PDB file of C-alpha atoms in Angstrom:
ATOM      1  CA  UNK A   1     -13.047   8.806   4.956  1.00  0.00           C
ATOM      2  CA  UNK A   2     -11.392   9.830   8.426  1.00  0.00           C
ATOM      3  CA  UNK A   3     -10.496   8.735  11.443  1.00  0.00           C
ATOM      4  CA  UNK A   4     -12.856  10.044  13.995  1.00  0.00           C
ATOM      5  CA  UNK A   5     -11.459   8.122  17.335  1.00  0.00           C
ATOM      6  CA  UNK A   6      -9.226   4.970  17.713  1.00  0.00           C
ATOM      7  CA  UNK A   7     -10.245   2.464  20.779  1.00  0.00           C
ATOM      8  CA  UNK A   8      -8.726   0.439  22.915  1.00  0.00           C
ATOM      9  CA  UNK A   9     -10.090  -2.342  25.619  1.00  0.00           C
ATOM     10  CA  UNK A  10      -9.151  -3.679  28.421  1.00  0.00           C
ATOM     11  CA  UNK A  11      -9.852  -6.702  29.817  1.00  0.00           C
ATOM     12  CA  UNK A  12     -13.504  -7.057  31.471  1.00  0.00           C
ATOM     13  CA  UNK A  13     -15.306  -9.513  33.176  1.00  0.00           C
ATOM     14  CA  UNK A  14     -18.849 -10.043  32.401  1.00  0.00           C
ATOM     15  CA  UNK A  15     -21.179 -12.996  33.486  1.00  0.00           C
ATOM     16  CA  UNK A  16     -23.309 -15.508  30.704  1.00  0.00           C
ATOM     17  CA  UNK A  17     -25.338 -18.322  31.620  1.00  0.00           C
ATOM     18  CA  UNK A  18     -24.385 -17.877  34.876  1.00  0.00           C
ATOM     19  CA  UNK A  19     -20.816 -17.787  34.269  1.00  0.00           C
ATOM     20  CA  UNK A  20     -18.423 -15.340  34.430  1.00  0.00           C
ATOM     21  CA  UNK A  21     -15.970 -14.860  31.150  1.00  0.00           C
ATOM     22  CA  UNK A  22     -13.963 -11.851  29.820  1.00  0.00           C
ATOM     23  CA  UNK A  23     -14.665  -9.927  26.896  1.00  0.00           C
ATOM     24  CA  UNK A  24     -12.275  -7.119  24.769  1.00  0.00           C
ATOM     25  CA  UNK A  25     -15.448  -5.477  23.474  1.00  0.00           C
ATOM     26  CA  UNK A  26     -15.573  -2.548  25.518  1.00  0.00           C
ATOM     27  CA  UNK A  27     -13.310  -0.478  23.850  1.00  0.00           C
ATOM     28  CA  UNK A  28     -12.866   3.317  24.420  1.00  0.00           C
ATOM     29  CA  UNK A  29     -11.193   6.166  22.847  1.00  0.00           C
ATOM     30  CA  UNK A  30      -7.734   6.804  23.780  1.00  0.00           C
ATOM     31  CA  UNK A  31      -5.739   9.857  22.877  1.00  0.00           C
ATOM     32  CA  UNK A  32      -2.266   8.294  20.906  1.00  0.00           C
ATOM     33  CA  UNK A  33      -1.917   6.372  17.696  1.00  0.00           C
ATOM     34  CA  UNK A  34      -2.713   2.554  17.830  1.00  0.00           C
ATOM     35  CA  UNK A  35      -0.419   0.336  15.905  1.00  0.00           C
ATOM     36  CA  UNK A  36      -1.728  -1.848  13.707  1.00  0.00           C
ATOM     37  CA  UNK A  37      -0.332  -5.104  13.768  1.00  0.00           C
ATOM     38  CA  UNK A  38      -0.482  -8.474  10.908  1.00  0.00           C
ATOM     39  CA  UNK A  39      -2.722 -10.419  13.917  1.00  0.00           C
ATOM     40  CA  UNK A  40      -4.076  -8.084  16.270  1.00  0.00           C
ATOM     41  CA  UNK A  41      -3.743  -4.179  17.566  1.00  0.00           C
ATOM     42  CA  UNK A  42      -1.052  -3.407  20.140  1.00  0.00           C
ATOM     43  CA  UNK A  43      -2.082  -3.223  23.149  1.00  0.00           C
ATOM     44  CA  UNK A  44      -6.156  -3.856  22.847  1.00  0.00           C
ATOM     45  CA  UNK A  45      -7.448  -6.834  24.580  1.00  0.00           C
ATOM     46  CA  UNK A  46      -8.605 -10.047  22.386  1.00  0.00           C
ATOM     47  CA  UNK A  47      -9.901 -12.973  24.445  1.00  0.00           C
ATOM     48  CA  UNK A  48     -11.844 -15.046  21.707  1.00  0.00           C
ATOM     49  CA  UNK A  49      -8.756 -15.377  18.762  1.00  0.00           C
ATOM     50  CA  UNK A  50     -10.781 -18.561  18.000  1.00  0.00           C
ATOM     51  CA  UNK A  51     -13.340 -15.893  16.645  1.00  0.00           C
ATOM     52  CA  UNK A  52     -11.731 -12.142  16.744  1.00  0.00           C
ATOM     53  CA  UNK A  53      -8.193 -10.902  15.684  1.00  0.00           C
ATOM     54  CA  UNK A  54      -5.597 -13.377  13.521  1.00  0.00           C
ATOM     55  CA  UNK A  55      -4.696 -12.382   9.543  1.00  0.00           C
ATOM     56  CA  UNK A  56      -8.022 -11.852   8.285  1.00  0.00           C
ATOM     57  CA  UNK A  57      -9.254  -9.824  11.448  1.00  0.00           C
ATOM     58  CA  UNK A  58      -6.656  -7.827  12.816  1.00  0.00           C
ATOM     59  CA  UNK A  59      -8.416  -4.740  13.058  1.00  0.00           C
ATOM     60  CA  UNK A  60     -11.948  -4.014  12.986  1.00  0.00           C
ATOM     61  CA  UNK A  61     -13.652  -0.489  11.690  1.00  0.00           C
ATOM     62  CA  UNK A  62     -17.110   0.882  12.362  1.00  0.00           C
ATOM     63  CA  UNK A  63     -18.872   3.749  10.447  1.00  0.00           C
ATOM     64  CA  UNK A  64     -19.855   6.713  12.569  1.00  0.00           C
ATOM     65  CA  UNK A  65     -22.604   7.413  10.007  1.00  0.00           C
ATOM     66  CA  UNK A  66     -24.345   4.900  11.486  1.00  0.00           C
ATOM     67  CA  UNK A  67     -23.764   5.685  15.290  1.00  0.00           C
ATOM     68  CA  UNK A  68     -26.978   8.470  15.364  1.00  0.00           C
ATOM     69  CA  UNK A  69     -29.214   5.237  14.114  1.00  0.00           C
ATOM     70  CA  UNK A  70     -28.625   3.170  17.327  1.00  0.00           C
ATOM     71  CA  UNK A  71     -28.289   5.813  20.072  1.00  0.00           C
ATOM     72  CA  UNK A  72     -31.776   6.803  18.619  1.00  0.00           C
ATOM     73  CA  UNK A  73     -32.600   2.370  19.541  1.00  0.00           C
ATOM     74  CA  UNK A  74     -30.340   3.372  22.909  1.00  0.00           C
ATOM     75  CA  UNK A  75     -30.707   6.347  24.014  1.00  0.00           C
ATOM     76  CA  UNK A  76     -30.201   5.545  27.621  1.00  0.00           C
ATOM     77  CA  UNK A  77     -26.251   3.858  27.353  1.00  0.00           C
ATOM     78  CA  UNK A  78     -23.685   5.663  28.293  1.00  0.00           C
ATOM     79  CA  UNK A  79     -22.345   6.092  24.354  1.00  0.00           C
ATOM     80  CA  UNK A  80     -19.127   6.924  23.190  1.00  0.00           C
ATOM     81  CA  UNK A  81     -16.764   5.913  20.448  1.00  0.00           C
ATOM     82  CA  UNK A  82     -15.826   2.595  20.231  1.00  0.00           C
ATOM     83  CA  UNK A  83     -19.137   1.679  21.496  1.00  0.00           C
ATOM     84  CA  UNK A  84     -19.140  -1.601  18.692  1.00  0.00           C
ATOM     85  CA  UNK A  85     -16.283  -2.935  19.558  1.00  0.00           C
ATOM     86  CA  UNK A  86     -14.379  -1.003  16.857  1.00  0.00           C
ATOM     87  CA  UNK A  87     -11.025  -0.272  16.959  1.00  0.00           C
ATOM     88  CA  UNK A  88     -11.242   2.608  14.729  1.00  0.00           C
ATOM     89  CA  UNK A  89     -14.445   4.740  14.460  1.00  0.00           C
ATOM     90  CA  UNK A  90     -14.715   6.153  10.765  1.00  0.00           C
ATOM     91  CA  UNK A  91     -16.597   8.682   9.258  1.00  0.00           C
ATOM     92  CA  UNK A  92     -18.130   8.242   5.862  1.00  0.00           C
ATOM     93  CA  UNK A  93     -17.155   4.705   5.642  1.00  0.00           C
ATOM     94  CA  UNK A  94     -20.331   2.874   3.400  1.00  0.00           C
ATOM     95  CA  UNK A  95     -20.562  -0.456   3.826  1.00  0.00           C
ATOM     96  CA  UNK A  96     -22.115  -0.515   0.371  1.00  0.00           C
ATOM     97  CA  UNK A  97     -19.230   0.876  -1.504  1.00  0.00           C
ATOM     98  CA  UNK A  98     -16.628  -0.148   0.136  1.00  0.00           C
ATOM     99  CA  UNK A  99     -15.247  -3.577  -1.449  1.00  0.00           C
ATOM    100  CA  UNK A 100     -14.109  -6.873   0.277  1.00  0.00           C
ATOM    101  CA  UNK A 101     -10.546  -6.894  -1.530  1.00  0.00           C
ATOM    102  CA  UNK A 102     -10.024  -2.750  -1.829  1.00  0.00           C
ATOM    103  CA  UNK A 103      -6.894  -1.814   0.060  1.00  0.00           C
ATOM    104  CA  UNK A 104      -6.450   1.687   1.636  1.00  0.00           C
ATOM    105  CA  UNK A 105      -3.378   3.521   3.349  1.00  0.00           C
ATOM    106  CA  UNK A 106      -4.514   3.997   6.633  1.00  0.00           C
ATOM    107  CA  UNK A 107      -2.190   6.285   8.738  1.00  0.00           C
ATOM    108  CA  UNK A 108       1.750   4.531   7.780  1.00  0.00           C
ATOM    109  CA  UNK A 109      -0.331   0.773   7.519  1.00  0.00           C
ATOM    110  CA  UNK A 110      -1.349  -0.511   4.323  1.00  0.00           C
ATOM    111  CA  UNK A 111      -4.613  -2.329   5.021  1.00  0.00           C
ATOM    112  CA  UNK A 112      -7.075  -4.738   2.869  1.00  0.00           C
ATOM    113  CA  UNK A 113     -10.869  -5.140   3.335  1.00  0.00           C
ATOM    114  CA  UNK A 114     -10.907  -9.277   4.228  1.00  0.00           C
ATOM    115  CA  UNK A 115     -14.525  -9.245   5.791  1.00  0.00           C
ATOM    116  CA  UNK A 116     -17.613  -7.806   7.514  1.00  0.00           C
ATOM    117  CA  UNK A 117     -17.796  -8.440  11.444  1.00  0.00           C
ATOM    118  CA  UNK A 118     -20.572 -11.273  12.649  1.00  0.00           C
ATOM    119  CA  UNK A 119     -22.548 -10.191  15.983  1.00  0.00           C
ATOM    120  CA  UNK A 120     -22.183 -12.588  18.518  1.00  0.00           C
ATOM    121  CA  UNK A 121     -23.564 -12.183  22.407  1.00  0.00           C
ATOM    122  CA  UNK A 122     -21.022 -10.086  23.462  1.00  0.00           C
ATOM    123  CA  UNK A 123     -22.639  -7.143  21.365  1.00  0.00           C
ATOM    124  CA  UNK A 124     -25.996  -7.912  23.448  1.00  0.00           C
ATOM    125  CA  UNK A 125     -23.666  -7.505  26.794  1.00  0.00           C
ATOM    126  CA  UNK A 126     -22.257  -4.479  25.517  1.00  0.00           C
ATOM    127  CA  UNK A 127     -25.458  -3.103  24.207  1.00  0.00           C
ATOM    128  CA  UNK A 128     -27.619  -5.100  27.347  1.00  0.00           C
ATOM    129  CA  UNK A 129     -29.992  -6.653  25.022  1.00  0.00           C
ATOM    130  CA  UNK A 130     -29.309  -9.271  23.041  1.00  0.00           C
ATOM    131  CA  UNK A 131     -32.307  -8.258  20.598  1.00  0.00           C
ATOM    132  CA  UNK A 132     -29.525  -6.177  18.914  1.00  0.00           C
ATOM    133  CA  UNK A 133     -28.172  -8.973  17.482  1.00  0.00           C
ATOM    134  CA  UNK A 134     -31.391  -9.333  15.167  1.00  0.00           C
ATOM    135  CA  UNK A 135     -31.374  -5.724  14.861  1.00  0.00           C
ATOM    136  CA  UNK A 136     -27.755  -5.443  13.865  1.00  0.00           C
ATOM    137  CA  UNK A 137     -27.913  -7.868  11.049  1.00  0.00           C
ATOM    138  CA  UNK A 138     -31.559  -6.411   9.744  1.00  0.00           C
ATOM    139  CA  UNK A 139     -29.687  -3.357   9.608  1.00  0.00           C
ATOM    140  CA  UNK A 140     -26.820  -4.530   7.175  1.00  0.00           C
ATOM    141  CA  UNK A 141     -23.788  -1.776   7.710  1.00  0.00           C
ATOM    142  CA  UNK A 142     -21.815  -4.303   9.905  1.00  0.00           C
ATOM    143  CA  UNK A 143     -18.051  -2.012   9.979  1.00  0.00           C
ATOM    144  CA  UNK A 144     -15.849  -4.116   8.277  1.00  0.00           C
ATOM    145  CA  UNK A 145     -12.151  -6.093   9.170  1.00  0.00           C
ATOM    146  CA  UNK A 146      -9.141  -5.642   7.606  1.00  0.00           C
ATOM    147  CA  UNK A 147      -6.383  -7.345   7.065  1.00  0.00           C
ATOM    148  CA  UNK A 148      -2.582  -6.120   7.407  1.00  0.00           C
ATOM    149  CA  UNK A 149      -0.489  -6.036   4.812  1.00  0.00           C
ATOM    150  CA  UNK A 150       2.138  -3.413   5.825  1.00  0.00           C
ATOM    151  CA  UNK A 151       2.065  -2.783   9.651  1.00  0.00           C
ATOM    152  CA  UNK A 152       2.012   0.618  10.732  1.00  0.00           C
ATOM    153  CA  UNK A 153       0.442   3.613  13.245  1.00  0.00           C
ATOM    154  CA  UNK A 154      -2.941   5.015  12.927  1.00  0.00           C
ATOM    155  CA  UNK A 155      -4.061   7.874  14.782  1.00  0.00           C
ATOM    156  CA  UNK A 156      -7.111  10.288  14.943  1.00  0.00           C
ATOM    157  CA  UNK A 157      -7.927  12.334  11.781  1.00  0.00           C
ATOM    158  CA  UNK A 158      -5.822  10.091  10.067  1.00  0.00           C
ATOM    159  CA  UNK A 159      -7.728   9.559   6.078  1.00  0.00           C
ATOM    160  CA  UNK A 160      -8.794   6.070   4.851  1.00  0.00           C
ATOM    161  CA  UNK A 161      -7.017   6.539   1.256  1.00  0.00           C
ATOM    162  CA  UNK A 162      -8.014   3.792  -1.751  1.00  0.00           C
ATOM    163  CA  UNK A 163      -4.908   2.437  -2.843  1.00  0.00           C
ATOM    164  CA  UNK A 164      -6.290  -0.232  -5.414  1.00  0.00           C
ATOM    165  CA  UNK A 165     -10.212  -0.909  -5.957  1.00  0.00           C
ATOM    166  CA  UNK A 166     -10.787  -4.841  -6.000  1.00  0.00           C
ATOM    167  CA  UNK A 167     -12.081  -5.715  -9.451  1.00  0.00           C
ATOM    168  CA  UNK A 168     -13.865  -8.052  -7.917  1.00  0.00           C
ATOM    169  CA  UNK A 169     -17.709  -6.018  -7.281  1.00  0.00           C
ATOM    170  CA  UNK A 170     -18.348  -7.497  -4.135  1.00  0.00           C
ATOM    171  CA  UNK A 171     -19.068  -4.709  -1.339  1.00  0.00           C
ATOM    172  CA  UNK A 172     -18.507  -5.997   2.923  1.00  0.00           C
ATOM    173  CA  UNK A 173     -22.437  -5.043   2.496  1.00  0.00           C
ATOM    174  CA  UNK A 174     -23.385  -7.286  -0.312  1.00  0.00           C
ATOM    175  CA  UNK A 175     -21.459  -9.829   1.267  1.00  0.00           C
ATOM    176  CA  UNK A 176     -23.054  -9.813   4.727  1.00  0.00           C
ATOM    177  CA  UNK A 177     -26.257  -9.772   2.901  1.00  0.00           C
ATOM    178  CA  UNK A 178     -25.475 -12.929   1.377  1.00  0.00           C
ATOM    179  CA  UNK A 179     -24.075 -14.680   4.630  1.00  0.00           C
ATOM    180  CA  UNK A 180     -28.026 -14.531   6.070  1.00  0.00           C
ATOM    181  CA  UNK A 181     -29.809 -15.036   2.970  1.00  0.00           C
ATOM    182  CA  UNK A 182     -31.670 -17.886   3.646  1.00  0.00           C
ATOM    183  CA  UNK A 183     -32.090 -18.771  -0.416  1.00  0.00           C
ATOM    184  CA  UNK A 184     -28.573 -17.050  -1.611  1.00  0.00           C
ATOM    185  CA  UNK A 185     -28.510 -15.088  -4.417  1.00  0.00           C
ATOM    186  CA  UNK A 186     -26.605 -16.884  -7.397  1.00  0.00           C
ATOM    187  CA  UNK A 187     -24.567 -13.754  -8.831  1.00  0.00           C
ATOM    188  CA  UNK A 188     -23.701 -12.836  -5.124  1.00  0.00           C
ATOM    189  CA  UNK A 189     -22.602 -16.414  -4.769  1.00  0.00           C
ATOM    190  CA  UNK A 190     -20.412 -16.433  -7.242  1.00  0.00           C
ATOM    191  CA  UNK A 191     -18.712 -13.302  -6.687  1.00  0.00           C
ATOM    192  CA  UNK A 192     -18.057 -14.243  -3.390  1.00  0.00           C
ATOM    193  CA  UNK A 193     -16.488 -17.299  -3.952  1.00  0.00           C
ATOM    194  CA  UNK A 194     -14.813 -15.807  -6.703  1.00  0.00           C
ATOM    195  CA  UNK A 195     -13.445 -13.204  -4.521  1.00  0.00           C
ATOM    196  CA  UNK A 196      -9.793 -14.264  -3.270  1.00  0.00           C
ATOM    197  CA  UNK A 197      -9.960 -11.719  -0.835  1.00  0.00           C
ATOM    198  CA  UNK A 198     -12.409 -13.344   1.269  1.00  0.00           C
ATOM    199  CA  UNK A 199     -10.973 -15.582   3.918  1.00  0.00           C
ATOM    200  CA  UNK A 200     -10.924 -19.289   2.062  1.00  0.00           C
ATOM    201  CA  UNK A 201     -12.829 -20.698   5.001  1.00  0.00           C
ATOM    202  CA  UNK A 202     -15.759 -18.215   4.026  1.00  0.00           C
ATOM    203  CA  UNK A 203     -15.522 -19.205   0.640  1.00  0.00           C
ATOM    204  CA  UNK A 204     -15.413 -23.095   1.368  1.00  0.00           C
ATOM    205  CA  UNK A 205     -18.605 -22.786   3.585  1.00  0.00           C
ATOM    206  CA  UNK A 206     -20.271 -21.086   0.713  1.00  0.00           C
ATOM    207  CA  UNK A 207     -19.438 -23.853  -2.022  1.00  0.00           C
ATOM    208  CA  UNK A 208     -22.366 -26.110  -0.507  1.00  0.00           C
ATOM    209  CA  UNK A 209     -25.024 -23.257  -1.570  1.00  0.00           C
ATOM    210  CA  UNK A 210     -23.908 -24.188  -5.015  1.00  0.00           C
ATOM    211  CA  UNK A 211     -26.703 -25.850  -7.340  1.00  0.00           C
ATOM    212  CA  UNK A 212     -25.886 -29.698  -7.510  1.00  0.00           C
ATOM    213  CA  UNK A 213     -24.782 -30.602 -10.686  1.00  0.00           C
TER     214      UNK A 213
END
């Protein structure tokens, strides 16, 4: 796994229900190293840290394996990296490998898969069409955040190098399967709440899926 482009936003102001808000999620490639930093990365715009950056979301990372699958959905926007909202756009990352809990030099950073991302409206403005939210999560490869645990540089063709596999099996894909499951799957259950990796929160919302005793 390498890094194809890293991306950077600024602030932008877009209008929903009739009001007008900023967003960070148009990001676009820029030509140094990012830093990588325990909440957010340097310089990149976060608006939301009720719902983006913090510990367990400090940097998100989107596949480019997947990009040829929604520019064929989008052909008309104006596409480039970073198009997601992704900080860094990787190639051969596989959502249904990769493990919530596997932790991977990236660049000088030491980094730890904590979570897939969630769509929320903000995709739809990006994408103008909020039926990509449905489409996104029908899709299941969501990119995947990661959490900090040595701060550090990243910069293009930089390699995504597995450090220490989590022996806990749950992939980001398996897990954002389970998060829309409407009837949840009882061995994915139980690895994810057995999976210390995984934001508590996540796991605490998940305990009420459990069969009553």
């Amino acid at each position: 796994m390498k890094v194809i482009s890293t991306n950077i936003g600024s602030p932008t102001t877009i209008t929903w229900n009739g009001k007008d808000e900023q967003t960070g999620i148009f990001k676009y490639p820029v030509d140094e190293p990012i830093r990588l930093g325990k909440v957010d990365v340097a310089k990149d715009t976060v608006i939301d840290r009720v719902h983006h950056a913090g510990v367990d979301k400090a940097c998100y990372l989107f596949s480019e394996n997947h990009y040829d699958y929604w520019k064929n959905l989008y052909p008309n926007l104006d596409w480039n990296w970073g198009m997601f909202g992704e900080n860094l756009t990787i190639s051969g990352l596989d959502e249904s490998k990769v493990r919530i809990g596997d932790k991977y030099k990236l660049g000088t950073a030491l980094v730890q898969v904590s979570q897939p991302r969630e769509p929320c409206y903000k995709l739809g403005i990006r994408f103008e069409d909020q039926s990509i939210l449905k489409q996104y999560i029908d899709y299941g490869f969501p990119g995947t955040y990661v959490r900090i645990l040595e701060e550090g540089k990243v910069k293009k063709g930089d390699e995504l190098v597995l450090i220490e596999q989590s022996k806990n099996a749950l992939t980001v894909k398996d897990f954002y399967h389970l998060l829309y499951m409407r009837s949840k799957d009882s061995k994915l259950l139980q690895l994810a709440l057995s999976n210390t990796a995984l934001p508590e929160y996540k796991r605490e919302r998940l305990k009420k899926y459990l069969p009553k005793p």
